[in-house]
Amino acid sequence: MSQDKRDLTTGPVRGRLWQLGGPMVLGIAAVMAVPLADSYFLGQLGTEPLAAISYTFPVVLTLTSLAIGIGAGTSSVVSRAIGNGDDERAKRVSTDAMALAILLVVILSTIGYFTISPLFSLLGASGEVLEMIVAYMQIWYLTLPVLSIMMVANNLLRSNGDARTASTLMIGIALINAALNPVFIFGWNFIPAGGIEGAAWASFVARMFAGVLGMWAVAYRDRLLTLSFPSVAEVWESWKDVGKVAVPAGIGNAVNPFGITIVTAILAAYGDDVVAGFGVATRIESFVCIPMLALSAAIGPVAGQNYGASECERVRKAHVLSYQFSAVWSLAMAVLLWFTGPWLATLFSDEQSVIDTITTYLQIVPITLAGYGVAVVAAGGLNSIGKPVYGLGVYLIRTAALYVPLAWFASTMFEPWGVFAAIAVANVIGGVAIVWWSLKTLPGSADEIPEGARQTANQAV
């Protein structure tokens, strides 16, 4: 990719969002297809494996949020450094952030490995379902360090304006995972049927492949890492800068899946069939949200580079365009899922109670998904310009203040449909509040120049 295409501070803002968001649609779609494929294949084995994988989904998302947060912190600092013309600083931060991600995730994996059973018991899993969860998560924790490497590498590539390679890696991991899923789950030739453990091993192989290629791309091809040995002070400075964004961003990214975890525990009172249906529905929902997630991935480098170059009007315009798209996309998908929801539900289960739960969710919630879309876009943009506390606030508004409390309140009075209606209300109120608050928070003119860029401008004069 030519250098001018990696410079996101010029050209139409809409075009720059498409340049990064377009390839990421394919990449995120491929990654989102993996949980759907897991649900499809495991659903053929019965309700218990489907319920087990549904219990793991929000917990897995919560744990990967640490790596996502470090990636967001790295992307924020690196994209602003690139926009400000400081390539050496960008390389130093990239290298130190990769080391930090590996260190922290290894510690997290170790703790998680020994707390699987008590954690999921607390969430309501028991009996055969809990045994399946333990078998799956023991393998999954082995892949978490490799997954974190891939996530940070992916953020580095996008910070440098290269979404195509990042998307290719994501597609690659999904294709390998999808190809291995039926082999490892049902068995083939000399490979024994692994059931839910087979799904975990398929993910393990795919992530190892993508992790190696991701490191090759950032370290060898693009030279985004440095081999120079830093001083302790330099490493600490990098970790501190990344951490200022990574900690709030990591917590923020964990808020939504943690909220889903709590709602899953709330729905466990209705039975495993409702948990299974909710797990499938939220996977379909995640797939529908792909273009909005792609925008949240695209707006970070666009806003970061432009903020570093003092192009604050372009930062604001990128957010407004993204919010408008989220509203239109949500409406279109709501219409589609209203008619196709019952059919989609039958692809994942033969049990009528599970099908009814999936269908009910898809007829109530999707029309309000713009609220979720503006939340992830606003958080991504605010993180990229060095305002991660505001980004965390976005998630707290939607999930902690609205999503979980309203779902719990509804569960005390209604059947599952009432919980789903509460989720829809949380999306609407949260979305409106976040749009208003984020537009008041964002820099609005070229007079609001970042400190680093202001110093560069003064030197040029």
Short mmCIF file of C-alpha atoms in Angstrom, two decimals:
data_model
loop_
_atom_site.label_atom_id
_atom_site.label_comp_id
_atom_site.label_asym_id
_atom_site.label_seq_id
_atom_site.Cartn_x
_atom_site.Cartn_y
_atom_site.Cartn_z
CA MET A 1 0.00 0.00 0.00
CA SER A 2 1.36 3.40 -0.96
CA GLN A 3 2.25 5.86 1.77
CA ASP A 4 -0.35 8.42 0.64
CA LYS A 5 -3.12 5.87 1.19
CA ARG A 6 -1.84 5.27 4.71
CA ASP A 7 -2.01 9.01 5.42
CA LEU A 8 -5.57 9.42 6.70
CA THR A 9 -5.35 13.19 7.22
CA THR A 10 -6.19 14.05 3.60
CA GLY A 11 -8.94 13.11 1.18
CA PRO A 12 -12.69 12.80 1.85
CA VAL A 13 -13.46 11.60 5.39
CA ARG A 14 -16.17 9.28 4.09
CA GLY A 15 -13.64 7.74 1.72
CA ARG A 16 -11.07 7.21 4.48
CA LEU A 17 -13.68 5.51 6.67
CA TRP A 18 -14.57 3.24 3.76
CA GLN A 19 -10.88 2.58 3.02
CA LEU A 20 -10.45 1.11 6.50
CA GLY A 21 -13.98 -0.01 7.27
CA GLY A 22 -14.65 -1.79 3.97
CA PRO A 23 -11.98 -4.47 4.37
CA MET A 24 -12.76 -4.78 8.06
CA VAL A 25 -16.37 -5.73 7.25
CA LEU A 26 -15.06 -8.88 5.59
CA GLY A 27 -12.56 -9.55 8.36
CA ILE A 28 -15.01 -9.04 11.20
CA ALA A 29 -17.68 -11.03 9.33
CA ALA A 30 -15.26 -13.92 9.07
CA VAL A 31 -14.40 -13.78 12.78
CA MET A 32 -18.06 -13.44 13.80
CA ALA A 33 -18.91 -16.44 11.64
CA VAL A 34 -16.77 -18.67 13.86
CA PRO A 35 -19.06 -18.50 16.95
CA LEU A 36 -22.04 -18.97 14.65
CA ALA A 37 -20.38 -22.02 13.12
CA ASP A 38 -19.63 -23.36 16.61
CA SER A 39 -23.28 -22.89 17.56
CA TYR A 40 -24.48 -24.53 14.34
CA PHE A 41 -22.34 -27.66 14.65
CA LEU A 42 -22.71 -28.03 18.41
CA GLY A 43 -26.46 -27.50 18.12
CA GLN A 44 -26.57 -30.73 16.12
CA LEU A 45 -25.28 -32.54 19.21
CA GLY A 46 -28.15 -31.34 21.41
CA THR A 47 -29.23 -28.54 23.74
CA GLU A 48 -26.52 -29.20 26.36
CA PRO A 49 -23.50 -28.43 24.12
CA LEU A 50 -25.35 -25.40 22.73
CA ALA A 51 -26.09 -24.13 26.24
CA ALA A 52 -22.46 -24.75 27.28
CA ILE A 53 -21.03 -22.71 24.40
CA SER A 54 -23.62 -20.00 25.12
CA TYR A 55 -22.37 -19.73 28.71
CA THR A 56 -18.78 -19.33 27.49
CA PHE A 57 -19.50 -16.65 24.87
CA PRO A 58 -19.82 -13.56 27.12
CA VAL A 59 -17.02 -14.73 29.42
CA VAL A 60 -14.69 -15.24 26.46
CA LEU A 61 -15.53 -11.73 25.21
CA THR A 62 -14.88 -10.28 28.65
CA LEU A 63 -11.46 -11.92 28.94
CA THR A 64 -10.33 -10.93 25.46
CA SER A 65 -11.18 -7.34 26.35
CA LEU A 66 -7.79 -7.02 28.04
CA ALA A 67 -6.02 -7.68 24.75
CA ILE A 68 -8.54 -5.47 22.96
CA GLY A 69 -7.80 -2.69 25.44
CA ILE A 70 -4.04 -2.96 24.95
CA GLY A 71 -4.61 -2.96 21.20
CA ALA A 72 -6.78 0.16 21.50
CA GLY A 73 -4.17 1.88 23.66
CA THR A 74 -1.44 0.99 21.20
CA SER A 75 -3.52 2.14 18.25
CA SER A 76 -4.31 5.44 19.95
CA VAL A 77 -0.69 6.33 20.77
CA VAL A 78 0.75 4.97 17.52
CA SER A 79 -1.80 6.57 15.18
CA ARG A 80 -1.31 9.97 16.85
CA ALA A 81 2.48 9.57 16.58
CA ILE A 82 2.16 8.71 12.88
CA GLY A 83 -0.13 11.69 12.32
CA ASN A 84 2.44 13.87 14.08
CA GLY A 85 5.30 12.43 11.97
CA ASP A 86 7.14 10.67 14.83
CA ASP A 87 7.86 7.23 13.33
CA GLU A 88 10.50 6.24 15.89
CA ARG A 89 8.11 6.87 18.74
CA ALA A 90 5.51 4.77 16.95
CA LYS A 91 7.92 1.81 16.68
CA ARG A 92 9.01 2.03 20.31
CA VAL A 93 5.44 2.07 21.58
CA SER A 94 4.43 -0.77 19.25
CA THR A 95 7.21 -3.04 20.49
CA ASP A 96 6.70 -2.34 24.17
CA ALA A 97 2.93 -2.73 23.88
CA MET A 98 3.31 -6.17 22.28
CA ALA A 99 5.50 -7.28 25.20
CA LEU A 100 2.98 -5.88 27.69
CA ALA A 101 0.10 -7.75 26.03
CA ILE A 102 1.90 -11.08 26.18
CA LEU A 103 2.90 -10.62 29.83
CA LEU A 104 -0.53 -9.63 31.09
CA VAL A 105 -2.47 -12.22 29.11
CA VAL A 106 -0.23 -15.07 30.28
CA ILE A 107 -0.98 -14.04 33.87
CA LEU A 108 -4.71 -13.76 33.11
CA SER A 109 -4.78 -17.16 31.39
CA THR A 110 -3.14 -18.82 34.35
CA ILE A 111 -5.63 -17.37 36.81
CA GLY A 112 -8.56 -18.16 34.57
CA TYR A 113 -7.51 -21.77 34.01
CA PHE A 114 -7.80 -22.58 37.70
CA THR A 115 -11.09 -20.74 38.26
CA ILE A 116 -13.24 -22.17 35.46
CA SER A 117 -15.55 -24.35 37.53
CA PRO A 118 -16.36 -21.88 40.34
CA LEU A 119 -16.89 -19.01 37.88
CA PHE A 120 -19.38 -20.82 35.68
CA SER A 121 -21.09 -22.44 38.65
CA LEU A 122 -21.69 -18.91 39.91
CA LEU A 123 -23.24 -18.05 36.54
CA GLY A 124 -25.73 -20.90 36.86
CA ALA A 125 -24.10 -23.76 34.93
CA SER A 126 -24.26 -27.22 36.48
CA GLY A 127 -24.10 -30.93 35.76
CA GLU A 128 -23.16 -32.07 32.26
CA VAL A 129 -23.26 -28.50 30.91
CA LEU A 130 -20.64 -27.41 33.46
CA GLU A 131 -18.41 -30.38 32.57
CA MET A 132 -18.54 -29.38 28.90
CA ILE A 133 -17.69 -25.78 29.77
CA VAL A 134 -14.63 -26.83 31.80
CA ALA A 135 -13.37 -29.03 28.94
CA TYR A 136 -13.80 -26.19 26.43
CA MET A 137 -12.29 -23.39 28.53
CA GLN A 138 -9.21 -25.39 29.54
CA ILE A 139 -8.21 -25.50 25.87
CA TRP A 140 -9.36 -21.95 25.15
CA TYR A 141 -7.11 -20.46 27.82
CA LEU A 142 -4.09 -21.96 26.03
CA THR A 143 -4.94 -19.87 22.96
CA LEU A 144 -5.46 -16.54 24.74
CA PRO A 145 -1.79 -15.37 24.61
CA VAL A 146 -1.64 -16.08 20.86
CA LEU A 147 -4.96 -14.32 20.36
CA SER A 148 -3.63 -11.24 22.15
CA ILE A 149 -0.60 -11.11 19.83
CA MET A 150 -2.90 -11.22 16.81
CA MET A 151 -5.15 -8.47 18.23
CA VAL A 152 -2.28 -6.08 18.93
CA ALA A 153 -0.76 -6.81 15.51
CA ASN A 154 -4.13 -6.14 13.91
CA ASN A 155 -4.38 -2.76 15.63
CA LEU A 156 -0.86 -1.83 14.57
CA LEU A 157 -1.62 -2.58 10.93
CA ARG A 158 -4.78 -0.45 11.01
CA SER A 159 -2.99 2.39 12.81
CA ASN A 160 -0.64 2.48 9.85
CA GLY A 161 -3.58 2.74 7.46
CA ASP A 162 -3.42 -0.91 6.32
CA ALA A 163 -6.80 -2.52 6.91
CA ARG A 164 -6.45 -5.01 4.06
CA THR A 165 -3.77 -7.12 5.70
CA ALA A 166 -5.58 -6.94 9.05
CA SER A 167 -8.76 -8.12 7.35
CA THR A 168 -6.94 -10.89 5.48
CA LEU A 169 -5.58 -12.26 8.75
CA MET A 170 -9.06 -12.27 10.24
CA ILE A 171 -10.50 -14.04 7.21
CA GLY A 172 -7.70 -16.58 7.31
CA ILE A 173 -8.28 -17.49 10.94
CA ALA A 174 -12.01 -17.88 10.29
CA LEU A 175 -11.58 -20.08 7.20
CA ILE A 176 -9.19 -22.41 8.99
CA ASN A 177 -11.44 -22.56 12.04
CA ALA A 178 -14.55 -23.24 9.95
CA ALA A 179 -12.80 -25.98 7.97
CA LEU A 180 -11.53 -27.72 11.10
CA ASN A 181 -14.74 -27.40 13.13
CA PRO A 182 -16.70 -30.34 11.67
CA VAL A 183 -13.54 -32.46 11.54
CA PHE A 184 -12.66 -31.96 15.21
CA ILE A 185 -16.26 -31.87 16.51
CA PHE A 186 -17.66 -34.93 14.68
CA GLY A 187 -14.41 -36.73 13.88
CA TRP A 188 -13.00 -37.80 10.53
CA ASN A 189 -10.80 -40.72 9.52
CA PHE A 190 -8.22 -41.17 12.30
CA ILE A 191 -9.34 -37.98 14.15
CA PRO A 192 -11.78 -38.89 16.96
CA ALA A 193 -14.99 -36.94 17.58
CA GLY A 194 -14.20 -34.24 20.14
CA GLY A 195 -17.57 -32.58 20.62
CA ILE A 196 -17.22 -29.22 22.35
CA GLU A 197 -13.50 -29.90 22.95
CA GLY A 198 -13.09 -30.31 19.20
CA ALA A 199 -14.46 -26.80 18.68
CA ALA A 200 -11.83 -25.47 21.09
CA TRP A 201 -8.99 -27.31 19.30
CA ALA A 202 -10.13 -25.96 15.93
CA SER A 203 -9.82 -22.43 17.34
CA PHE A 204 -6.40 -23.25 18.79
CA VAL A 205 -4.93 -24.28 15.43
CA ALA A 206 -6.44 -21.31 13.57
CA ARG A 207 -5.18 -18.77 16.11
CA MET A 208 -1.64 -20.16 16.07
CA PHE A 209 -1.56 -19.73 12.29
CA ALA A 210 -2.90 -16.15 12.39
CA GLY A 211 -0.61 -15.16 15.27
CA VAL A 212 2.51 -16.18 13.36
CA LEU A 213 1.44 -14.35 10.20
CA GLY A 214 0.45 -11.25 12.16
CA MET A 215 3.85 -11.02 13.81
CA TRP A 216 5.54 -11.47 10.43
CA ALA A 217 3.51 -8.61 8.93
CA VAL A 218 4.21 -6.06 11.66
CA ALA A 219 7.80 -7.07 12.48
CA TYR A 220 9.29 -8.01 9.13
CA ARG A 221 7.19 -6.65 6.29
CA ASP A 222 6.15 -3.24 7.69
CA ARG A 223 8.97 -2.81 10.24
CA LEU A 224 6.53 -1.52 12.84
CA LEU A 225 8.60 -3.06 15.65
CA THR A 226 12.15 -2.24 16.69
CA LEU A 227 14.97 -4.52 17.81
CA SER A 228 16.77 -1.80 19.74
CA PHE A 229 17.12 -2.60 23.45
CA PRO A 230 15.32 0.09 25.46
CA SER A 231 16.04 1.42 28.89
CA VAL A 232 13.68 0.66 31.74
CA ALA A 233 12.57 4.30 31.65
CA GLU A 234 11.67 4.05 27.95
CA VAL A 235 9.65 0.87 28.46
CA TRP A 236 7.85 2.39 31.43
CA GLU A 237 7.06 5.52 29.42
CA SER A 238 5.57 3.42 26.62
CA TRP A 239 3.57 1.26 29.03
CA LYS A 240 2.33 4.35 30.83
CA ASP A 241 1.17 6.04 27.60
CA VAL A 242 -0.49 2.86 26.35
CA GLY A 243 -1.96 2.14 29.76
CA LYS A 244 -3.64 5.54 29.97
CA VAL A 245 -5.83 4.42 27.10
CA ALA A 246 -5.62 0.62 27.49
CA VAL A 247 -6.97 0.39 31.05
CA PRO A 248 -10.16 2.42 30.48
CA ALA A 249 -10.54 0.94 26.96
CA GLY A 250 -10.08 -2.60 28.26
CA ILE A 251 -12.61 -2.05 31.02
CA GLY A 252 -14.94 -0.41 28.51
CA ASN A 253 -14.70 -3.31 26.07
CA ALA A 254 -15.33 -5.71 28.94
CA VAL A 255 -18.44 -3.87 30.12
CA ASN A 256 -20.69 -5.04 27.26
CA PRO A 257 -19.80 -8.76 27.33
CA PHE A 258 -19.82 -8.66 31.12
CA GLY A 259 -23.31 -7.22 30.89
CA ILE A 260 -24.30 -10.09 28.60
CA THR A 261 -22.78 -12.48 31.15
CA ILE A 262 -25.01 -11.06 33.88
CA VAL A 263 -28.09 -11.16 31.67
CA THR A 264 -27.23 -14.77 30.78
CA ALA A 265 -27.17 -15.57 34.50
CA ILE A 266 -30.52 -13.78 34.89
CA LEU A 267 -32.01 -15.82 32.03
CA ALA A 268 -30.64 -19.07 33.53
CA ALA A 269 -33.61 -18.95 35.90
CA TYR A 270 -35.86 -19.61 32.89
CA GLY A 271 -33.93 -22.79 31.93
CA ASP A 272 -31.16 -24.04 29.64
CA ASP A 273 -33.35 -23.72 26.55
CA VAL A 274 -33.70 -19.95 27.09
CA VAL A 275 -29.95 -19.61 27.73
CA ALA A 276 -29.24 -21.54 24.53
CA GLY A 277 -31.67 -19.39 22.53
CA PHE A 278 -30.29 -16.14 23.97
CA GLY A 279 -26.73 -17.27 23.17
CA VAL A 280 -27.61 -17.98 19.55
CA ALA A 281 -29.59 -14.74 19.20
CA THR A 282 -26.72 -12.62 20.51
CA ARG A 283 -24.37 -14.36 18.09
CA ILE A 284 -26.68 -13.50 15.20
CA GLU A 285 -26.92 -9.97 16.59
CA SER A 286 -23.13 -9.69 16.64
CA PHE A 287 -23.04 -10.75 13.02
CA VAL A 288 -25.63 -8.13 12.07
CA CYS A 289 -23.57 -5.46 13.86
CA ILE A 290 -20.50 -6.16 11.71
CA PRO A 291 -20.58 -2.95 9.61
CA MET A 292 -20.94 -0.87 12.79
CA LEU A 293 -18.08 -2.78 14.42
CA ALA A 294 -16.04 -2.16 11.25
CA LEU A 295 -16.72 1.56 11.62
CA SER A 296 -15.58 1.41 15.24
CA ALA A 297 -12.34 -0.19 14.01
CA ALA A 298 -11.96 2.35 11.20
CA ILE A 299 -12.69 5.49 13.17
CA GLY A 300 -9.78 4.91 15.56
CA PRO A 301 -6.96 5.34 13.01
CA VAL A 302 -8.89 8.06 11.14
CA ALA A 303 -9.61 10.09 14.26
CA GLY A 304 -6.18 9.38 15.79
CA GLN A 305 -4.14 10.48 12.79
CA ASN A 306 -6.29 13.55 12.19
CA TYR A 307 -6.21 14.56 15.83
CA GLY A 308 -2.43 14.21 15.83
CA ALA A 309 -2.33 16.43 12.73
CA SER A 310 -4.72 18.99 14.30
CA GLU A 311 -7.51 18.23 11.80
CA CYS A 312 -10.23 18.32 14.46
CA GLU A 313 -13.11 19.06 12.10
CA ARG A 314 -12.35 15.80 10.29
CA VAL A 315 -12.50 13.95 13.62
CA ARG A 316 -16.00 15.28 14.30
CA LYS A 317 -17.21 14.61 10.76
CA ALA A 318 -16.04 10.99 10.97
CA HIS A 319 -18.22 10.48 14.05
CA VAL A 320 -21.29 12.12 12.57
CA LEU A 321 -21.07 10.05 9.38
CA SER A 322 -20.68 6.88 11.43
CA TYR A 323 -23.71 7.68 13.60
CA GLN A 324 -25.85 8.31 10.54
CA PHE A 325 -24.83 5.01 8.99
CA SER A 326 -25.57 3.12 12.23
CA ALA A 327 -29.15 4.41 12.25
CA VAL A 328 -29.84 3.44 8.63
CA TRP A 329 -28.20 0.02 8.97
CA SER A 330 -30.09 -0.84 12.15
CA LEU A 331 -33.44 -0.11 10.51
CA ALA A 332 -32.59 -2.21 7.43
CA MET A 333 -31.46 -5.20 9.52
CA ALA A 334 -34.54 -5.00 11.74
CA VAL A 335 -36.79 -5.41 8.72
CA LEU A 336 -34.69 -8.30 7.41
CA LEU A 337 -34.60 -10.18 10.72
CA TRP A 338 -38.31 -9.70 11.35
CA PHE A 339 -39.02 -11.89 8.33
CA THR A 340 -36.01 -14.25 8.44
CA GLY A 341 -35.70 -14.72 12.22
CA PRO A 342 -37.93 -17.81 12.48
CA TRP A 343 -36.05 -19.51 9.65
CA LEU A 344 -32.63 -18.61 11.07
CA ALA A 345 -33.64 -20.06 14.44
CA THR A 346 -34.34 -23.47 12.89
CA LEU A 347 -30.77 -23.63 11.61
CA PHE A 348 -29.42 -23.80 15.15
CA SER A 349 -31.89 -25.99 17.01
CA ASP A 350 -34.76 -28.45 16.53
CA GLU A 351 -36.29 -27.73 19.94
CA GLN A 352 -39.28 -25.42 19.73
CA SER A 353 -38.53 -23.61 23.01
CA VAL A 354 -35.06 -22.63 21.77
CA ILE A 355 -36.47 -21.57 18.38
CA ASP A 356 -39.12 -19.43 20.09
CA THR A 357 -36.52 -17.66 22.23
CA ILE A 358 -34.31 -16.86 19.23
CA THR A 359 -37.25 -15.64 17.17
CA THR A 360 -38.65 -13.44 19.94
CA TYR A 361 -35.29 -11.75 20.53
CA LEU A 362 -34.75 -11.09 16.80
CA GLN A 363 -38.19 -9.50 16.47
CA ILE A 364 -37.72 -7.11 19.40
CA VAL A 365 -34.09 -5.99 19.72
CA PRO A 366 -32.55 -5.43 16.23
CA ILE A 367 -34.44 -2.22 15.39
CA THR A 368 -32.66 -0.58 18.34
CA LEU A 369 -29.14 -1.76 17.49
CA ALA A 370 -28.16 1.74 16.34
CA GLY A 371 -27.81 2.49 20.05
CA TYR A 372 -25.13 -0.17 20.32
CA GLY A 373 -23.53 1.03 17.09
CA VAL A 374 -23.09 4.62 18.23
CA ALA A 375 -21.68 3.33 21.53
CA VAL A 376 -18.87 1.31 19.94
CA VAL A 377 -18.11 4.05 17.40
CA ALA A 378 -18.03 6.81 20.02
CA ALA A 379 -15.82 4.75 22.33
CA GLY A 380 -13.41 3.91 19.52
CA GLY A 381 -13.13 7.53 18.45
CA LEU A 382 -12.69 8.90 21.96
CA ASN A 383 -10.04 6.30 22.79
CA SER A 384 -8.08 7.21 19.66
CA ILE A 385 -7.81 10.89 20.55
CA GLY A 386 -6.59 10.16 24.07
CA LYS A 387 -9.91 10.49 25.93
CA PRO A 388 -10.38 6.89 27.09
CA VAL A 389 -12.21 7.82 30.29
CA TYR A 390 -14.93 9.35 28.13
CA GLY A 391 -14.88 6.19 26.01
CA LEU A 392 -15.40 4.13 29.15
CA GLY A 393 -18.24 6.44 30.09
CA VAL A 394 -19.98 5.58 26.82
CA TYR A 395 -20.11 1.88 27.74
CA LEU A 396 -21.13 2.60 31.32
CA ILE A 397 -24.07 4.69 30.13
CA ARG A 398 -25.45 1.96 27.88
CA THR A 399 -24.59 -1.24 29.77
CA ALA A 400 -24.04 -0.54 33.46
CA ALA A 401 -26.64 2.20 33.85
CA LEU A 402 -29.31 0.83 31.49
CA TYR A 403 -28.81 -2.65 29.95
CA VAL A 404 -28.25 -4.72 33.10
CA PRO A 405 -30.57 -2.89 35.55
CA LEU A 406 -33.48 -2.80 33.08
CA ALA A 407 -33.02 -6.48 32.16
CA TRP A 408 -32.98 -7.48 35.82
CA PHE A 409 -36.05 -5.39 36.59
CA ALA A 410 -37.95 -6.92 33.66
CA SER A 411 -37.01 -10.44 34.76
CA THR A 412 -38.82 -9.90 38.08
CA MET A 413 -42.09 -9.18 36.31
CA PHE A 414 -42.15 -10.76 32.86
CA GLU A 415 -41.25 -13.79 30.78
CA PRO A 416 -38.06 -13.67 28.62
CA TRP A 417 -39.74 -11.36 26.09
CA GLY A 418 -39.85 -8.68 28.77
CA VAL A 419 -36.09 -8.94 29.29
CA PHE A 420 -35.56 -8.56 25.55
CA ALA A 421 -37.82 -5.50 25.49
CA ALA A 422 -35.78 -4.01 28.33
CA ILE A 423 -32.62 -4.52 26.27
CA ALA A 424 -34.26 -2.65 23.39
CA VAL A 425 -35.19 0.25 25.68
CA ALA A 426 -31.60 0.40 26.96
CA ASN A 427 -30.32 0.63 23.38
CA VAL A 428 -32.64 3.52 22.50
CA ILE A 429 -32.06 5.63 25.61
CA GLY A 430 -28.33 4.87 25.66
CA GLY A 431 -27.89 5.66 21.97
CA VAL A 432 -29.54 9.07 22.19
CA ALA A 433 -27.57 9.99 25.32
CA ILE A 434 -24.26 8.86 23.81
CA VAL A 435 -24.71 10.82 20.56
CA TRP A 436 -25.47 13.99 22.49
CA TRP A 437 -22.66 13.52 25.01
CA SER A 438 -19.96 12.48 22.55
CA LEU A 439 -20.61 15.39 20.19
CA LYS A 440 -20.25 17.77 23.14
CA THR A 441 -17.00 16.03 24.14
CA LEU A 442 -15.29 15.84 20.73
CA PRO A 443 -12.99 18.67 19.59
CA GLY A 444 -14.93 20.82 17.17
CA SER A 445 -12.49 23.07 15.37
CA ALA A 446 -8.91 23.50 14.27
CA ASP A 447 -8.42 25.83 17.24
CA GLU A 448 -8.44 22.79 19.51
CA ILE A 449 -4.94 21.58 18.68
CA PRO A 450 -3.39 18.60 20.49
CA GLU A 451 -0.36 19.51 22.55
CA GLY A 452 2.12 17.45 20.50
CA ALA A 453 0.84 18.83 17.23
CA ARG A 454 0.86 22.39 18.60
CA GLN A 455 4.55 22.03 19.44
CA THR A 456 5.26 20.75 15.93
CA ALA A 457 3.38 23.65 14.40
CA ASN A 458 5.31 26.15 16.52
CA GLN A 459 8.62 24.60 15.48
CA ALA A 460 7.63 24.83 11.82
CA VAL A 461 6.95 28.55 12.24
#
